[in-house]
Coordinates of C-alpha atoms and ligand atoms in Angstrom, one line a residue:
X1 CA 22.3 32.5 8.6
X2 CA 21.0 29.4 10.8
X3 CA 23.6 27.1 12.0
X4 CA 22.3 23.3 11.4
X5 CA 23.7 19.7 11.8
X6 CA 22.2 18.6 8.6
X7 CA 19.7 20.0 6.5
X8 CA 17.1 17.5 4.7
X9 CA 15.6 18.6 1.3
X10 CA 12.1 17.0 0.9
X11 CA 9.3 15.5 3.0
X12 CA 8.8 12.5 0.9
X13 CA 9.4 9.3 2.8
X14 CA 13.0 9.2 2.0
X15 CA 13.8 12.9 3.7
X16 CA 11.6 11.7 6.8
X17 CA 13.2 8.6 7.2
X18 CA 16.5 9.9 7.1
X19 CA 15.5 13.0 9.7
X20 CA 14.0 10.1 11.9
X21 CA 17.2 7.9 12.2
X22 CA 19.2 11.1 12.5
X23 CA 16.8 12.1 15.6
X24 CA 17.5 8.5 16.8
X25 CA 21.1 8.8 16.3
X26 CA 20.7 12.0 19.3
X27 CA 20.9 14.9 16.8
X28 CA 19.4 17.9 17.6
X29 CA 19.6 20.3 15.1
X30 CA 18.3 19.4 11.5
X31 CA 15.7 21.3 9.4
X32 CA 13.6 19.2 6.6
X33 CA 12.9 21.8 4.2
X34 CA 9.3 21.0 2.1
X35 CA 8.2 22.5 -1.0
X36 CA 4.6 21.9 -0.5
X37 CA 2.2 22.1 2.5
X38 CA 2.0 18.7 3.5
X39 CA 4.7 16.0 3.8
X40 CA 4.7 12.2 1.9
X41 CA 5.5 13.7 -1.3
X42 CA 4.8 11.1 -3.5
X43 CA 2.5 9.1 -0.8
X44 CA -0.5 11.0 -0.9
X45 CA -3.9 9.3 0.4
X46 CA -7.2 11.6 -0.1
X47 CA -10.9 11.4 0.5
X48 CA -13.6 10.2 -1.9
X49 CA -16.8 9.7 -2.4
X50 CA -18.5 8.9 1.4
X51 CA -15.4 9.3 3.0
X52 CA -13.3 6.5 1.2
X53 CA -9.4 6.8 1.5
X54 CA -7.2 6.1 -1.9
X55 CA -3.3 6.7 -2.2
X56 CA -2.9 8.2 -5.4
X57 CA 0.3 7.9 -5.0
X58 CA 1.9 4.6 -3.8
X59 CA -0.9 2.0 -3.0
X60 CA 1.4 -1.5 -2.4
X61 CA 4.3 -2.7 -0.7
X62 CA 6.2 -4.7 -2.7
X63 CA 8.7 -7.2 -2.6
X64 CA 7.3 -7.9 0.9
X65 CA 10.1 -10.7 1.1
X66 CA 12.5 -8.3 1.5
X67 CA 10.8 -5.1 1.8
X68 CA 12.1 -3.2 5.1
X69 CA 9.3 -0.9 5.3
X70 CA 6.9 -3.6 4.7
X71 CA 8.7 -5.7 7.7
X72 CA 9.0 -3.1 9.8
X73 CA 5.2 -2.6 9.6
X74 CA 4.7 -6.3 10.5
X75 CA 7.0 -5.9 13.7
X76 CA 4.9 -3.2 15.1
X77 CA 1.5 -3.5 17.7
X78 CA -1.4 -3.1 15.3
X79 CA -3.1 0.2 16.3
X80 CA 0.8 1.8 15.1
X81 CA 0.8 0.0 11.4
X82 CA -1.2 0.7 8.3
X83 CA -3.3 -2.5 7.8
X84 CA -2.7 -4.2 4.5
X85 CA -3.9 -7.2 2.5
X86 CA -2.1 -9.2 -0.3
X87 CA -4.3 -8.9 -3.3
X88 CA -2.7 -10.7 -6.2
X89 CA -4.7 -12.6 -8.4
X90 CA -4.3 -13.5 -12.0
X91 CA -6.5 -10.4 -14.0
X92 CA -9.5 -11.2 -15.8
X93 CA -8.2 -10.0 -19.0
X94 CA -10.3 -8.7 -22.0
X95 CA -10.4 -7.2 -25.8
X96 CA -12.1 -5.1 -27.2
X97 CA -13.5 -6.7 -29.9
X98 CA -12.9 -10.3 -28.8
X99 CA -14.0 -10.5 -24.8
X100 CA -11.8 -12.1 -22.4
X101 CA -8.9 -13.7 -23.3
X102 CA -7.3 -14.8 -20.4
X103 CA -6.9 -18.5 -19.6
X104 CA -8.5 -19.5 -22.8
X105 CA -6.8 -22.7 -23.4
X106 CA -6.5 -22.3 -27.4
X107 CA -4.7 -19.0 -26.7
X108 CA -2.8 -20.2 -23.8
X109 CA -1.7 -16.6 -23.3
X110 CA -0.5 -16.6 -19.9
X111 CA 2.0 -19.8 -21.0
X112 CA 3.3 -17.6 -23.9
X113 CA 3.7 -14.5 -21.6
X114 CA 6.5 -16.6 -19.6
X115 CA 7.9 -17.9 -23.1
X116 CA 8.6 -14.3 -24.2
X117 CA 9.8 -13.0 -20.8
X118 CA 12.7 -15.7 -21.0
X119 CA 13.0 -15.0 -24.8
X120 CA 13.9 -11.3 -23.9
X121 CA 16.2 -12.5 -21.1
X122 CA 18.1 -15.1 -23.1
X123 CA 18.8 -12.3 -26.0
X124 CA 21.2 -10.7 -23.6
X125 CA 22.9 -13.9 -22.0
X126 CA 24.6 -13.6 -25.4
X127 CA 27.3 -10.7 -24.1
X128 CA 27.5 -7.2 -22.2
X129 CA 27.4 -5.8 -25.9
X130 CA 24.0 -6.5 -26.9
X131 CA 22.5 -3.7 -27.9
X132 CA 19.3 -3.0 -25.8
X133 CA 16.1 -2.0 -28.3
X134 CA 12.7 -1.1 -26.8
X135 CA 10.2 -3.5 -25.8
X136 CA 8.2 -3.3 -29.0
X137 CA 10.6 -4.5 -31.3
X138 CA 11.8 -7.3 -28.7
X139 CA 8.1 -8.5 -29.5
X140 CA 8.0 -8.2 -32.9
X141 CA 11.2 -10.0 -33.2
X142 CA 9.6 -12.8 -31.0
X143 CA 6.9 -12.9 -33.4
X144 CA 9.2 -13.2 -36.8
X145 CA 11.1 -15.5 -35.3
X146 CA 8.3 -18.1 -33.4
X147 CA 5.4 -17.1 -36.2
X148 CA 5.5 -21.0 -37.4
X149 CA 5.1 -22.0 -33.5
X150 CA 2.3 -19.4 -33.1
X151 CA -1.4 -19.7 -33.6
X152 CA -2.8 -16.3 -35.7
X153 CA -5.2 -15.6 -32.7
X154 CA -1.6 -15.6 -30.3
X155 CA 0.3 -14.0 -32.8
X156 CA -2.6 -11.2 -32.8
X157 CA -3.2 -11.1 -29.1
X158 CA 0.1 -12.1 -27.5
X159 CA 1.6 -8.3 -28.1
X160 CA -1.5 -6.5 -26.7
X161 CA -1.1 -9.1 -23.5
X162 CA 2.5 -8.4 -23.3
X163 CA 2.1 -4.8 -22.8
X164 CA 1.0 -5.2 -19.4
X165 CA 4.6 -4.5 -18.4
X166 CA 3.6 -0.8 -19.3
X167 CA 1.5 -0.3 -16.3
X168 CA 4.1 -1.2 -13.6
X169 CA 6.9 1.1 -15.7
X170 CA 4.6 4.1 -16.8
X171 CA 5.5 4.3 -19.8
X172 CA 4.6 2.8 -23.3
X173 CA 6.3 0.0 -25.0
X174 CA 7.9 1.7 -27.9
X175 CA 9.9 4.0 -25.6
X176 CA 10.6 0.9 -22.4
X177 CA 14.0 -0.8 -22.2
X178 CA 13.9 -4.6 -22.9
X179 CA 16.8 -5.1 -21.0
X180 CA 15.4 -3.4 -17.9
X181 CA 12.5 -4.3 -18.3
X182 CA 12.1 -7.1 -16.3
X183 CA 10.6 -7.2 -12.8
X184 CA 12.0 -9.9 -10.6
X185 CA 9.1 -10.2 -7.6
X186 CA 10.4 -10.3 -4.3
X187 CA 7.4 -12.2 -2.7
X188 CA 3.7 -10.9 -3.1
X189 CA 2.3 -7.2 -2.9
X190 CA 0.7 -5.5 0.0
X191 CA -1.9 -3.5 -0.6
X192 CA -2.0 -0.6 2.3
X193 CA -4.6 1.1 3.8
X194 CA -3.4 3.4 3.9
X195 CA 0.2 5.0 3.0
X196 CA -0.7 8.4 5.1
X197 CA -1.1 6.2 8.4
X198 CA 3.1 5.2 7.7
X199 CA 4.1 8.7 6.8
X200 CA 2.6 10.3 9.9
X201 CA 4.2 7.6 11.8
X202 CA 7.7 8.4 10.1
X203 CA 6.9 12.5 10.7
X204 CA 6.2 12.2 13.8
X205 CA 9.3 10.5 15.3
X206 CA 11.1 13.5 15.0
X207 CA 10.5 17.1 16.7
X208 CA 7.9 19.2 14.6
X209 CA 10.4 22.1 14.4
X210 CA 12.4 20.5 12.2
X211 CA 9.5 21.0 9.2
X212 CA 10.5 24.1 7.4
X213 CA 7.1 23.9 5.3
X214 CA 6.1 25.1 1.7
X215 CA 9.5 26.6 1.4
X216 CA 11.6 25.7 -1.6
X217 CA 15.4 25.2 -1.7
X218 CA 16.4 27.2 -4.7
X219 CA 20.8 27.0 -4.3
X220 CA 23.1 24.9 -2.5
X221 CA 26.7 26.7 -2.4
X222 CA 29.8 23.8 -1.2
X223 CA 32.7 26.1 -1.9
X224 CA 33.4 26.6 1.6
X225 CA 33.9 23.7 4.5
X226 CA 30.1 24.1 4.8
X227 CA 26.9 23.9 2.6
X228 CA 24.9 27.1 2.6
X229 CA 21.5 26.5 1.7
X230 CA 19.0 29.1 0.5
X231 CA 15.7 28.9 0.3
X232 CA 13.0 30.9 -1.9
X233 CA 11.9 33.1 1.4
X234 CA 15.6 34.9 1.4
X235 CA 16.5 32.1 4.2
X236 CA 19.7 31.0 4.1
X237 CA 21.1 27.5 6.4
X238 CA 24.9 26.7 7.1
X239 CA 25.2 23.0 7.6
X240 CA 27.8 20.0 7.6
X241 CA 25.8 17.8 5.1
X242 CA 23.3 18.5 3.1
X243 CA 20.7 15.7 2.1
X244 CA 18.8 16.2 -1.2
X245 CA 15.8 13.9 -1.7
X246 CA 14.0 15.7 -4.3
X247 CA 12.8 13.7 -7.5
X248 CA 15.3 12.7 -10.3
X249 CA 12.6 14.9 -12.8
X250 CA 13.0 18.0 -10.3
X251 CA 16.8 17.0 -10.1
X252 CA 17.0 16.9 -13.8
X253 CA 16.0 20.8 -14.2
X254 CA 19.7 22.0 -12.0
X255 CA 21.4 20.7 -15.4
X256 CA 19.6 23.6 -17.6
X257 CA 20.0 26.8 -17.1
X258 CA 16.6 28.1 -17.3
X259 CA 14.5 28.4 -13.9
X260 CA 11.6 26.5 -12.7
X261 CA 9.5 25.6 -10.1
X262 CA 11.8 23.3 -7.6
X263 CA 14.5 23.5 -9.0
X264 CA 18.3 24.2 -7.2
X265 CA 21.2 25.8 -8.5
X266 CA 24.1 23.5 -7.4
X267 CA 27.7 25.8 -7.0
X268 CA 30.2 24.4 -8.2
X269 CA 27.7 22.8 -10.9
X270 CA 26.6 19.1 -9.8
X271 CA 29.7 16.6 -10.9
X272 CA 30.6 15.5 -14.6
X273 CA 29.4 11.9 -13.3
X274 CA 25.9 12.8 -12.6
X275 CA 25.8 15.0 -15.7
X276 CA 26.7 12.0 -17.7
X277 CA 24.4 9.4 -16.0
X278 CA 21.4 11.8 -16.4
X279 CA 21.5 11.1 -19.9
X280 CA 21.0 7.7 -19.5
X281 CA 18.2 7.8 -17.2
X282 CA 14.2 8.3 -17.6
X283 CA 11.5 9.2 -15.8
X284 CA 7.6 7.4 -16.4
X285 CA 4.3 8.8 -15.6
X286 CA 1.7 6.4 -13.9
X287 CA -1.4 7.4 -13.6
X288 CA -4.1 6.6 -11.6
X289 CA -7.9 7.2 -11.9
X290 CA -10.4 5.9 -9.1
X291 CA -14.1 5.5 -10.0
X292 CA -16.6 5.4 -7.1
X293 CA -19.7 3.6 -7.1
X294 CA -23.0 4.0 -5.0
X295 CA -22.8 0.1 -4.9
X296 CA -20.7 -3.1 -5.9
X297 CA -23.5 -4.4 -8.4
X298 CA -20.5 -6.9 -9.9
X299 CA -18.7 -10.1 -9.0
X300 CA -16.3 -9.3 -5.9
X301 CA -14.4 -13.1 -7.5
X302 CA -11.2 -11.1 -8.9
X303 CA -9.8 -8.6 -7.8
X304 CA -7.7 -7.5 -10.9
X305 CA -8.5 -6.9 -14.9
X306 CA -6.8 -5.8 -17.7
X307 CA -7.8 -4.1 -20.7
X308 CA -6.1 -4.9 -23.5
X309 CA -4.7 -2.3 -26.4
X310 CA -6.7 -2.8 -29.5
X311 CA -5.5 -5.6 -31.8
X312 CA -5.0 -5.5 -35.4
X313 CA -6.0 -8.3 -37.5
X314 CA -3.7 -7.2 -40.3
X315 CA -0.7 -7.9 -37.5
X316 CA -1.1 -11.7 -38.5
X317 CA -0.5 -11.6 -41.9
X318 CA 1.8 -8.9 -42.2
X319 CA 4.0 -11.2 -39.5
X320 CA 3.4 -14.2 -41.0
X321 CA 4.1 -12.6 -44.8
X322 CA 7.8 -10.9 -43.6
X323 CA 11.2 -11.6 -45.2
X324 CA 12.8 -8.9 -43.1
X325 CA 12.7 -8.2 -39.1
X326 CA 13.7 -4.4 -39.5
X327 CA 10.7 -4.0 -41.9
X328 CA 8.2 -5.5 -39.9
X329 CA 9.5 -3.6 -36.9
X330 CA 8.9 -0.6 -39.2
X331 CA 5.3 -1.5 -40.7
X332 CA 4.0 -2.8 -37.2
X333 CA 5.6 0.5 -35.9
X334 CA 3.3 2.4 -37.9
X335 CA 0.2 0.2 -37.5
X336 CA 0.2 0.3 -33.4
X337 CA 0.7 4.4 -33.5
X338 CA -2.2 6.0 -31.6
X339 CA -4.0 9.7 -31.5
X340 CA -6.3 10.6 -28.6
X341 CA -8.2 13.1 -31.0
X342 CA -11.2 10.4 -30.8
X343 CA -11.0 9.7 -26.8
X344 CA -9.8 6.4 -27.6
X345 CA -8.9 4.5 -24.4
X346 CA -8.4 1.3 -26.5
X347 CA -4.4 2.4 -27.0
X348 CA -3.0 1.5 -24.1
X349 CA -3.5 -1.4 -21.3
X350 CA -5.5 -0.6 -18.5
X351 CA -4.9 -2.6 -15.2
X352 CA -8.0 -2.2 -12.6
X353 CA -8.2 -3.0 -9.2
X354 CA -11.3 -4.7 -7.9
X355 CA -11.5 -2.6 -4.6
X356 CA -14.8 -4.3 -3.6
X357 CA -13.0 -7.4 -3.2
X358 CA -10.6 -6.8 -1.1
X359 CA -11.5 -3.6 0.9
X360 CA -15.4 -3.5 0.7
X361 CA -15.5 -0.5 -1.0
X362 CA -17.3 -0.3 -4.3
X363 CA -14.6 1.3 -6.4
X364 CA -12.3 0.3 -9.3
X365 CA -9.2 1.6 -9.2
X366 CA -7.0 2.0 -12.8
X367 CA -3.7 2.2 -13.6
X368 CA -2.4 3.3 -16.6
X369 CA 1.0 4.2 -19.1
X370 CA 2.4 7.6 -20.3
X371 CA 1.5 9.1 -22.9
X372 CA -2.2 7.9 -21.7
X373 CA -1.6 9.2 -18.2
X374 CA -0.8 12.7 -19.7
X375 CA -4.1 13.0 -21.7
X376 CA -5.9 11.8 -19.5
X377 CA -4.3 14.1 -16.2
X378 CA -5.1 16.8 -18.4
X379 CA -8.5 16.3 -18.7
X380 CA -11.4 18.9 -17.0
X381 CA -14.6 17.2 -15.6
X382 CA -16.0 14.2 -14.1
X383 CA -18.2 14.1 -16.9
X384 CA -15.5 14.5 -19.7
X385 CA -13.6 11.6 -18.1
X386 CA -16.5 9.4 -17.6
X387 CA -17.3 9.7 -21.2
X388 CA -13.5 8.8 -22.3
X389 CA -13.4 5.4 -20.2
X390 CA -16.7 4.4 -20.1
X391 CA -16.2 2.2 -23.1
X392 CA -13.6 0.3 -21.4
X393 CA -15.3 0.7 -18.1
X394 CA -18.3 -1.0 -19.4
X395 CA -16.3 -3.5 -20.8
X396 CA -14.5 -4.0 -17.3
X397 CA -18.1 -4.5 -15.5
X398 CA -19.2 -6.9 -18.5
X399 CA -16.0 -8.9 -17.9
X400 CA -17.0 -8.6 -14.2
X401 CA -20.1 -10.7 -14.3
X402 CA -22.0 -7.3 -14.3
X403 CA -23.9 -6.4 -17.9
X404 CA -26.2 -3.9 -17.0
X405 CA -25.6 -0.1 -18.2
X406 CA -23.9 1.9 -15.6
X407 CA -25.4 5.4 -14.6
X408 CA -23.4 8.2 -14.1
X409 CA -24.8 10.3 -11.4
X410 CA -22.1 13.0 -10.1
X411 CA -24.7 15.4 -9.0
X412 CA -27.0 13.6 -7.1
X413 CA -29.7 13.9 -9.7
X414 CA -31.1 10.4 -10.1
X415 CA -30.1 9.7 -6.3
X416 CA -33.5 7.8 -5.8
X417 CA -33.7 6.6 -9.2
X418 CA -34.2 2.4 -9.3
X419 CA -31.2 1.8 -11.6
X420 CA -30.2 -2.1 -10.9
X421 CA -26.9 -1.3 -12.5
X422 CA -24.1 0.5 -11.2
X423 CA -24.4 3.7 -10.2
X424 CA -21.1 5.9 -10.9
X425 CA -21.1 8.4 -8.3
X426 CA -17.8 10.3 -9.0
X427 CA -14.4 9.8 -10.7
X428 CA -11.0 11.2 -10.2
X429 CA -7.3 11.3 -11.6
X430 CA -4.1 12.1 -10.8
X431 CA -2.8 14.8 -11.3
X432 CA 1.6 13.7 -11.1
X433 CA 2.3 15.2 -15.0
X434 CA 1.2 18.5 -13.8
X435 CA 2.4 18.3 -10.3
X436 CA 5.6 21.3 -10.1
X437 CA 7.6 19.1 -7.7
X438 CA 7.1 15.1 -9.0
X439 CA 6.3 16.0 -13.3
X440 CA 5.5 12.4 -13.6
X441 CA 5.7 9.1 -11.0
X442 CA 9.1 7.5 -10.9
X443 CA 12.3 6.5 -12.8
X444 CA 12.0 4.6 -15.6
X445 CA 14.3 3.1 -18.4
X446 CA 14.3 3.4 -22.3
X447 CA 16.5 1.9 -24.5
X448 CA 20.7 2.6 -23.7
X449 CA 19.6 3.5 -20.3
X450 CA 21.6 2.4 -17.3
X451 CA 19.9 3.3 -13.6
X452 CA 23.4 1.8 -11.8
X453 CA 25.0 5.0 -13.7
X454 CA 22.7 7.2 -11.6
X455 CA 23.1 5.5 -8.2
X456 CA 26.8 5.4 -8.5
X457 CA 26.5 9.5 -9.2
X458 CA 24.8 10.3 -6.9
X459 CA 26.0 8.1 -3.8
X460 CA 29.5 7.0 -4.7
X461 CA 30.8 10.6 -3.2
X462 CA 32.5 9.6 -0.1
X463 CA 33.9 13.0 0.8
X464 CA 31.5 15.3 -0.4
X465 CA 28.8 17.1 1.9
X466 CA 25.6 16.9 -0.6
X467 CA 24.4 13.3 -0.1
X468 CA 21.6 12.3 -2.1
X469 CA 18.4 10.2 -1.7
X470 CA 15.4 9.0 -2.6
X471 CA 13.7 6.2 -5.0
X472 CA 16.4 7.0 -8.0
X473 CA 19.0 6.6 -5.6
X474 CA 19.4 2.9 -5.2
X475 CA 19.3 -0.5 -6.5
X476 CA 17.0 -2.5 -4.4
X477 CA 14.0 -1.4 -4.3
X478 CA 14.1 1.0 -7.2
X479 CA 11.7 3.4 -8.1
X480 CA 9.2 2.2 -4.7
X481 CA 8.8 3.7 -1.8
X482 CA 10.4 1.1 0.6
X483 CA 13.5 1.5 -1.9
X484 CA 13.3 5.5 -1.4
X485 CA 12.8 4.8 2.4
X486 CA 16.4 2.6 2.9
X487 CA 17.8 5.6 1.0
X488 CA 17.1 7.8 3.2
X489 CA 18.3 5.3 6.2
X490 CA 21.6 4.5 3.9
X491 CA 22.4 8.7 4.0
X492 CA 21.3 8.8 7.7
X493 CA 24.1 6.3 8.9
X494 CA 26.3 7.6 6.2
X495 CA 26.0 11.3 7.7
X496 CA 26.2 10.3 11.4
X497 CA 29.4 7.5 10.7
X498 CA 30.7 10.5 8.8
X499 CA 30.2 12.5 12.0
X500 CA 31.8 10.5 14.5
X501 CA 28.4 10.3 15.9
X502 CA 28.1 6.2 15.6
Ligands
FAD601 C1 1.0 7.0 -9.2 C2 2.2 6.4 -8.4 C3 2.0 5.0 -8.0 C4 3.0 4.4 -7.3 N1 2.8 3.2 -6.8 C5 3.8 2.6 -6.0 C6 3.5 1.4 -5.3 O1 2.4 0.9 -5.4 N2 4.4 0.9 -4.4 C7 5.6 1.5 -4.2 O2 6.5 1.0 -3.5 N3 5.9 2.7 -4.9 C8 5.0 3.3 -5.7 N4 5.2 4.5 -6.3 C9 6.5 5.1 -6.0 C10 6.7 5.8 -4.7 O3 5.6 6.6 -4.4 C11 8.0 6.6 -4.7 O4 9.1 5.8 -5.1 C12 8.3 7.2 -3.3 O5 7.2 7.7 -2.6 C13 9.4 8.3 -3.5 O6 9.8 8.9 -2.3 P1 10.9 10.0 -2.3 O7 11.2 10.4 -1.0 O8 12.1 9.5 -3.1 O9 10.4 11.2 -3.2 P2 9.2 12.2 -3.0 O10 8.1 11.5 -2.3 O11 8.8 12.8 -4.3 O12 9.7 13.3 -2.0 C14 10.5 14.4 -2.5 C15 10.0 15.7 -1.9 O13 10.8 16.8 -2.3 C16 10.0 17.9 -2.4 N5 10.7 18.9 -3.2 C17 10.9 18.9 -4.5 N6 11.6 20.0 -4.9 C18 11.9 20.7 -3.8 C19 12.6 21.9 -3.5 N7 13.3 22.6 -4.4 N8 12.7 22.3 -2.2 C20 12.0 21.6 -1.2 N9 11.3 20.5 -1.4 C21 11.3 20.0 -2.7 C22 8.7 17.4 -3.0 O14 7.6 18.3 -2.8 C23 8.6 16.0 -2.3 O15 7.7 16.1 -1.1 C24 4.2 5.2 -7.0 C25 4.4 6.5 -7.4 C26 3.3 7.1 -8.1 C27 3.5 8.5 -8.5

């Protein structure tokens, strides 16, 4: 058995932020015990076509008002930070059927966007009590109750442009939380290039010897004055805290019995509290697919689009025809249900990134909702994933200024072929659904959910030695990596006040 100050479960930014202040503080004896063989956890950047760097994990800072990461970054010489650039811009947004809809001043879309964001607001000024219902049938009741103030083409489009919301939670708007669903912007986004540049800073404030690497934690026994920690090689660490930073999905798993990948066997079992608030907490799945050009043959204007789910005409008049708010929510319910059996990607908004604007590189990244994210994480070939977006894809291009047919040429085949359209040199997903130790992105909220439940848990344990963090344990900063990097800060202070070491 190893003696240690502290032990650290998880390399993701939270776990090396919180060994890094703990090194500051003067300690000298922590371990940061890592599942996998490299550290960032859910801040991954990999190599593309030519070379090019994408984070398939994290890709912004956000809330750069406030965002402590994000000023940090700012405060340091330049050859130390990740460079970054602030790439919002209103998205070019399009239909299937129709073309772009955005700022078309009959539709006035964007206008109505803000009308139903305060409408879903308001509907909970009205007490604590209201009952939170998903974000669907928040829309649908916006529609019943505004159809004589709507146009048929908003009442058609309005819901597919209101679904947007789905690619910032990760998850689809028949299962999202109206009353958390909300996003209050704390100043614009960063886009970095790139996260691994920040985590290699973080990991490398600290001594190397304190990585314990592809070794999982499998117990954590707090029966005596100390933790004993045990990992999955036979090793087992006595320590005065213990820090777990491992996902709320992994986190989930030490509630059921049955083993799995990553997951720990708490002793005594983890505390009635965070039983309870796990049942009121989610986890979404955002997914990201990158596809690499040869070229940027399109406008470089905008830097963001958005796909919108298909519309149904029938929407209109089965809105405008309704005596009964429950049964529209029921009928539209059923008319808005989706099947991938064709390899539609008409379902579900797509948000894409205009890399070429903004970074020079000829790629569009996309963002996209569970369940889409799950198909499409599960599907086998560049060629089998080309053939699933290229509708939308084309579509994209099109709304892009850019009409001629794109060529797919992952082998090389056509290299000196004269295409004048884009040539699509390679493609790529994540792969978070299927990944043992993340099983998805972040937290996420459907209806009845309360995160504060989950943060009180898991942090409102004064005199306990199992401290938590990590993006699901706090507030600010929720579910991002700057909120998952205070958390590990927060513990680190915590642990060393604790300690009589500050
Ligand atoms: C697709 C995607 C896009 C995102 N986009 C953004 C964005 O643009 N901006 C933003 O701010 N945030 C974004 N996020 C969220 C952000 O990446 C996370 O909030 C943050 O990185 C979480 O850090 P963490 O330390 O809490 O957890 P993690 O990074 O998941 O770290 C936990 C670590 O614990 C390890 N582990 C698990 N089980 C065990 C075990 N039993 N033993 C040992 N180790 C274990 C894991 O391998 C992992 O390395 C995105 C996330 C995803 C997936």
């Amino acid at each position: 058995m190893q003696e240690k100050s502290v032990v650290i479960i998880g390399a993701g930014i939270s776990g090396l932020k919180a060994a890094s202040e703990l090194y500051k503080l003067g300690y000298k004896s922590c371990v940061v015990i890592e599942a996998r063989n490299r550290v960032g956890g859910r801040l991954q950047t990999v190599s593309g076509y030519r070379g090019a760097k994408y984070d398939v994990g994290a890709s912004w800072h956000h809330d750069t008002l406030v965002n402590g990461l994000f000023l940090e970054e700012v405060s340091l010489p330049k050859e130390e930070s990740a460079q970054f650039v602030f790439d919002d811009d209103v998205a070019v947004t399009f239909d299937k059927d129709y073309g772009r809809v955005d700022q078309n001043p009959d539709m006035g879309l964007e206008l109505l966007m803000e009308e139903l964001m305060k409408f879903n607001e308001l509907q909970y000024f009205g007490g604590l009590d209201v009952a939170d219902v998903s974000y669907f049938e928040t829309i649908v009741k916006y529609l019943y109750e505004r159809r004589n103030l709507l146009t048929d083409d908003q009442i058609r489009y309005i819901p597919q442009m209101a679904r947007f919301m789905e690619c910032w939670h990760g998850i689809d708007w028949k299962s999202m939380s109206s009353k958390c669903m909300e996003i209050a912007h704390q100043g614009r986004n960063a886009y970095v290039m790139n996260y691994d540049k920040i985590v290699n800073r973080i990991a490398s404030s600290f001594p190397k010897e304190w990585f314990e690497m592809e070794t999982e934690v499998v117990s954590i026994n707090t029966e005596g004055k100390k933790a004993v920690v045990r990992t999955n090689s036979g090793k087992e660490y006595s320590c005065d805290y213990v820090l777990v930073t491992i996902p709320q999905s992994i986190l989930a798993h030490s509630l059921k019995p049955e083993p799995r990948k990553g997951r720990i066997e708490f002793t005594p079992p983890l505390a009635p509290t965070v039983q309870k608030a796990f049942k009121k907490a989610h986890y979404g799945a955002l997914g990201k697919i990158v596809f690499e050009f040869e070229e940027c043959r399109w406008s470089k204007e905008r830097s963001r689009g958005l796909s919108l789910g298909k519309s149904n005409a029938d929407f209109v008049s089965k809105t405008r025809n309704a005596d009964n708010l429950q049964a529209l929510v029921d009928e539209l319910n059923n008319d808005t249900s989706y099947n991938f059996k064709n390899g539609e990607p008409w379902d579900f908004p797509i948000y894409f990134v205009n890399l070429a604007k903004h970074t020079d590189v000829p790629s569009i990244l996309a963002l996209m909702p569970d369940p889409l994210t799950t198909h499409v994480e599960a599907i086998e070939g560049k060629t089998k994933l080309y053939e699933f977006f290229q509708p939308v894809l084309t579509k994209l291009l099109a709304a892009f200024d850019c009409t001629e047919p794109i060529l797919a040429d992952f082998d090389e085949a056509s290299k000196k072929s004269n295409h004048q359209g884009p040539v699509l040199k390679n493609i790529f997903t994540t792969k978070w659904t299927q990944d043992d130790y993340t099983l998805g992105a972040y937290s996420a909220c459907v209806p009845g959910d309360d995160p504060l439940d989950l943060v009180l848990a898991l942090t409102n344990n004064d005199g306990s030695i199992i401290r938590f963090a990590g993006e699901h344990t706090i507030m600010d900063g929720a579910g991002c990596a700057y909120g998952a990097w205070e958390s590990g800060k927060r513990e680190a202070t915590f642990i060393a006040q604790k300690m009589g070491k500050m």
